[in-house]
Amino acid sequence: MNMLKEKGSVVAVAQGKAWVKTRRVSACHSCSSQQGCGTQALAKLTSEAKSKGEQIFEVASLMPLRVGQEVEVGLHARLLLLAALLLYAVPLFALLVATFAAQWLFHQEWQMALFILASTALAFVLVRFLSQALSCRPAFQPILLRTF
């Protein structure tokens, strides 16, 4: 199974959990190992990105960790693809369906435009709700792969 991996350091530890800080490299788009690197992918998963490009992830840990320890976290690549599909395909599909439905339901152009706009906005709200619901599931969380 393909994994996106990233190195980070433990910033806090509590009862079977660790908070790992990773740092996004500013030159991700020009890096030759973009396909196998998890820095960019993990950075996109969190909305708490700091201005310095640092992200903090909560990971479950069965092994004893200490603050400052270097670790490697990973995320299944298929989950990233699912997130991208959810983010892009659902609103686009809603826009297309709303456009065709508006032609059948309304005769005024302003009514069609308002319906399409409202339907697309509702799709983005649905995406937000689904992404929050999925992010709470353990399968969608980064996992601790190894320590250094």
C-alpha positions as YAML, in Angstrom:
chain: A
units: angstrom
residues:
- id: 1
  name: MET
  ca: [0.00, 0.00, 0.00]
- id: 2
  name: ASN
  ca: [1.39, 3.43, -0.98]
- id: 3
  name: MET
  ca: [2.16, 5.75, 1.88]
- id: 4
  name: LEU
  ca: [3.05, 9.42, 1.90]
- id: 5
  name: LYS
  ca: [5.74, 9.84, 4.53]
- id: 6
  name: GLU
  ca: [7.15, 12.82, 6.37]
- id: 7
  name: LYS
  ca: [9.66, 13.31, 9.15]
- id: 8
  name: GLY
  ca: [8.83, 15.45, 12.14]
- id: 9
  name: SER
  ca: [9.58, 16.01, 15.79]
- id: 10
  name: VAL
  ca: [7.43, 15.25, 18.81]
- id: 11
  name: VAL
  ca: [6.25, 18.45, 20.53]
- id: 12
  name: ALA
  ca: [3.95, 16.90, 23.16]
- id: 13
  name: VAL
  ca: [3.03, 13.48, 24.54]
- id: 14
  name: ALA
  ca: [-0.03, 12.36, 26.52]
- id: 15
  name: GLN
  ca: [-1.59, 8.95, 27.24]
- id: 16
  name: GLY
  ca: [-1.08, 7.07, 23.99]
- id: 17
  name: LYS
  ca: [-1.01, 10.16, 21.80]
- id: 18
  name: ALA
  ca: [1.76, 12.32, 20.44]
- id: 19
  name: TRP
  ca: [1.69, 15.66, 18.68]
- id: 20
  name: VAL
  ca: [4.18, 15.76, 15.83]
- id: 21
  name: LYS
  ca: [5.37, 18.94, 14.15]
- id: 22
  name: THR
  ca: [6.37, 18.75, 10.50]
- id: 23
  name: ARG
  ca: [7.84, 21.54, 8.43]
- id: 24
  name: ARG
  ca: [6.78, 22.20, 4.85]
- id: 25
  name: VAL
  ca: [9.60, 22.98, 2.50]
- id: 26
  name: SER
  ca: [8.97, 26.11, 0.43]
- id: 27
  name: ALA
  ca: [10.27, 24.56, -2.79]
- id: 28
  name: CYS
  ca: [7.89, 21.58, -2.90]
- id: 29
  name: HIS
  ca: [6.66, 22.41, -6.39]
- id: 30
  name: SER
  ca: [10.16, 22.23, -7.89]
- id: 31
  name: CYS
  ca: [11.37, 19.17, -5.99]
- id: 32
  name: SER
  ca: [12.19, 16.07, -8.03]
- id: 33
  name: SER
  ca: [10.77, 13.70, -5.40]
- id: 34
  name: GLN
  ca: [7.30, 15.22, -5.28]
- id: 35
  name: GLN
  ca: [5.60, 11.90, -6.00]
- id: 36
  name: GLY
  ca: [6.95, 10.10, -2.94]
- id: 37
  name: CYS
  ca: [7.19, 12.96, -0.46]
- id: 38
  name: GLY
  ca: [4.45, 13.48, 2.09]
- id: 39
  name: THR
  ca: [5.28, 17.03, 3.17]
- id: 40
  name: GLN
  ca: [3.04, 18.75, 0.68]
- id: 41
  name: ALA
  ca: [0.22, 16.22, 1.09]
- id: 42
  name: LEU
  ca: [0.22, 16.38, 4.89]
- id: 43
  name: ALA
  ca: [0.31, 20.18, 4.80]
- id: 44
  name: LYS
  ca: [-2.90, 20.27, 2.78]
- id: 45
  name: LEU
  ca: [-4.77, 18.20, 5.36]
- id: 46
  name: THR
  ca: [-4.59, 20.71, 8.15]
- id: 47
  name: SER
  ca: [-6.24, 24.10, 8.29]
- id: 48
  name: GLU
  ca: [-3.99, 25.09, 11.19]
- id: 49
  name: ALA
  ca: [-0.93, 25.77, 9.05]
- id: 50
  name: LYS
  ca: [1.29, 28.39, 10.57]
- id: 51
  name: SER
  ca: [2.98, 31.15, 8.61]
- id: 52
  name: LYS
  ca: [6.34, 29.37, 8.96]
- id: 53
  name: GLY
  ca: [5.00, 26.34, 7.12]
- id: 54
  name: GLU
  ca: [4.75, 24.18, 10.24]
- id: 55
  name: GLN
  ca: [1.91, 21.76, 10.91]
- id: 56
  name: ILE
  ca: [1.13, 19.84, 14.07]
- id: 57
  name: PHE
  ca: [-0.60, 16.45, 13.82]
- id: 58
  name: GLU
  ca: [-2.02, 14.28, 16.56]
- id: 59
  name: VAL
  ca: [-1.01, 10.64, 16.12]
- id: 60
  name: ALA
  ca: [-1.74, 7.56, 18.19]
- id: 61
  name: SER
  ca: [1.35, 5.96, 19.68]
- id: 62
  name: LEU
  ca: [1.76, 2.65, 21.45]
- id: 63
  name: MET
  ca: [5.50, 3.19, 21.94]
- id: 64
  name: PRO
  ca: [6.90, 5.56, 24.54]
- id: 65
  name: LEU
  ca: [7.94, 8.86, 22.97]
- id: 66
  name: ARG
  ca: [9.60, 11.93, 24.39]
- id: 67
  name: VAL
  ca: [9.42, 15.58, 23.41]
- id: 68
  name: GLY
  ca: [12.02, 16.44, 20.78]
- id: 69
  name: GLN
  ca: [12.28, 12.91, 19.41]
- id: 70
  name: GLU
  ca: [12.41, 12.59, 15.62]
- id: 71
  name: VAL
  ca: [9.69, 10.39, 14.10]
- id: 72
  name: GLU
  ca: [8.21, 9.54, 10.72]
- id: 73
  name: VAL
  ca: [4.47, 9.88, 10.12]
- id: 74
  name: GLY
  ca: [2.55, 8.61, 7.14]
- id: 75
  name: LEU
  ca: [-0.77, 8.81, 5.37]
- id: 76
  name: HIS
  ca: [-2.24, 6.35, 2.88]
- id: 77
  name: ALA
  ca: [-2.05, 7.84, -0.61]
- id: 78
  name: ARG
  ca: [-5.55, 6.64, -1.49]
- id: 79
  name: LEU
  ca: [-6.97, 8.82, 1.29]
- id: 80
  name: LEU
  ca: [-5.40, 11.87, -0.28]
- id: 81
  name: LEU
  ca: [-6.97, 10.94, -3.61]
- id: 82
  name: LEU
  ca: [-10.34, 10.50, -1.93]
- id: 83
  name: ALA
  ca: [-10.01, 13.94, -0.30]
- id: 84
  name: ALA
  ca: [-9.15, 15.53, -3.65]
- id: 85
  name: LEU
  ca: [-12.12, 13.83, -5.27]
- id: 86
  name: LEU
  ca: [-14.40, 15.07, -2.52]
- id: 87
  name: LEU
  ca: [-13.06, 18.60, -2.71]
- id: 88
  name: TYR
  ca: [-13.17, 19.01, -6.48]
- id: 89
  name: ALA
  ca: [-15.60, 16.53, -7.97]
- id: 90
  name: VAL
  ca: [-18.59, 17.02, -5.65]
- id: 91
  name: PRO
  ca: [-18.95, 20.81, -6.20]
- id: 92
  name: LEU
  ca: [-18.30, 20.43, -9.94]
- id: 93
  name: PHE
  ca: [-20.91, 17.69, -10.22]
- id: 94
  name: ALA
  ca: [-23.37, 19.81, -8.21]
- id: 95
  name: LEU
  ca: [-22.74, 22.77, -10.51]
- id: 96
  name: LEU
  ca: [-23.43, 20.69, -13.62]
- id: 97
  name: VAL
  ca: [-26.56, 19.05, -12.19]
- id: 98
  name: ALA
  ca: [-27.87, 22.40, -10.94]
- id: 99
  name: THR
  ca: [-27.30, 23.97, -14.36]
- id: 100
  name: PHE
  ca: [-29.32, 21.29, -16.15]
- id: 101
  name: ALA
  ca: [-32.02, 21.27, -13.47]
- id: 102
  name: ALA
  ca: [-32.33, 25.06, -13.58]
- id: 103
  name: GLN
  ca: [-33.07, 24.95, -17.30]
- id: 104
  name: TRP
  ca: [-36.01, 22.64, -16.66]
- id: 105
  name: LEU
  ca: [-37.33, 24.32, -13.52]
- id: 106
  name: PHE
  ca: [-37.06, 28.06, -14.27]
- id: 107
  name: HIS
  ca: [-37.81, 30.40, -17.16]
- id: 108
  name: GLN
  ca: [-36.15, 33.55, -15.86]
- id: 109
  name: GLU
  ca: [-32.38, 33.80, -16.17]
- id: 110
  name: TRP
  ca: [-31.96, 35.40, -12.74]
- id: 111
  name: GLN
  ca: [-33.88, 32.50, -11.17]
- id: 112
  name: MET
  ca: [-31.59, 30.00, -12.90]
- id: 113
  name: ALA
  ca: [-28.48, 31.86, -11.76]
- id: 114
  name: LEU
  ca: [-29.73, 32.08, -8.17]
- id: 115
  name: PHE
  ca: [-30.61, 28.37, -8.13]
- id: 116
  name: ILE
  ca: [-27.21, 27.38, -9.55]
- id: 117
  name: LEU
  ca: [-25.39, 29.60, -7.07]
- id: 118
  name: ALA
  ca: [-27.38, 28.27, -4.12]
- id: 119
  name: SER
  ca: [-26.91, 24.65, -5.21]
- id: 120
  name: THR
  ca: [-23.17, 25.06, -5.61]
- id: 121
  name: ALA
  ca: [-22.87, 26.79, -2.24]
- id: 122
  name: LEU
  ca: [-24.83, 23.92, -0.67]
- id: 123
  name: ALA
  ca: [-22.39, 21.47, -2.27]
- id: 124
  name: PHE
  ca: [-19.46, 23.27, -0.64]
- id: 125
  name: VAL
  ca: [-21.24, 23.12, 2.73]
- id: 126
  name: LEU
  ca: [-21.78, 19.39, 2.17]
- id: 127
  name: VAL
  ca: [-18.09, 18.93, 1.33]
- id: 128
  name: ARG
  ca: [-17.11, 20.80, 4.50]
- id: 129
  name: PHE
  ca: [-19.44, 18.64, 6.62]
- id: 130
  name: LEU
  ca: [-18.21, 15.39, 5.03]
- id: 131
  name: SER
  ca: [-14.54, 16.34, 5.35]
- id: 132
  name: GLN
  ca: [-14.98, 17.15, 9.04]
- id: 133
  name: ALA
  ca: [-16.83, 13.88, 9.60]
- id: 134
  name: LEU
  ca: [-14.18, 11.86, 7.77]
- id: 135
  name: SER
  ca: [-11.24, 13.60, 9.45]
- id: 136
  name: CYS
  ca: [-12.44, 12.30, 12.84]
- id: 137
  name: ARG
  ca: [-12.23, 8.69, 11.69]
- id: 138
  name: PRO
  ca: [-9.02, 6.86, 12.62]
- id: 139
  name: ALA
  ca: [-8.45, 5.66, 9.05]
- id: 140
  name: PHE
  ca: [-8.10, 9.27, 7.91]
- id: 141
  name: GLN
  ca: [-5.50, 10.25, 10.52]
- id: 142
  name: PRO
  ca: [-1.74, 10.27, 9.97]
- id: 143
  name: ILE
  ca: [-0.06, 7.29, 11.61]
- id: 144
  name: LEU
  ca: [3.28, 6.93, 13.37]
- id: 145
  name: LEU
  ca: [5.56, 4.80, 11.21]
- id: 146
  name: ARG
  ca: [8.87, 4.77, 13.07]
- id: 147
  name: THR
  ca: [11.14, 6.64, 15.40]
- id: 148
  name: PHE
  ca: [14.74, 7.74, 14.87]
...
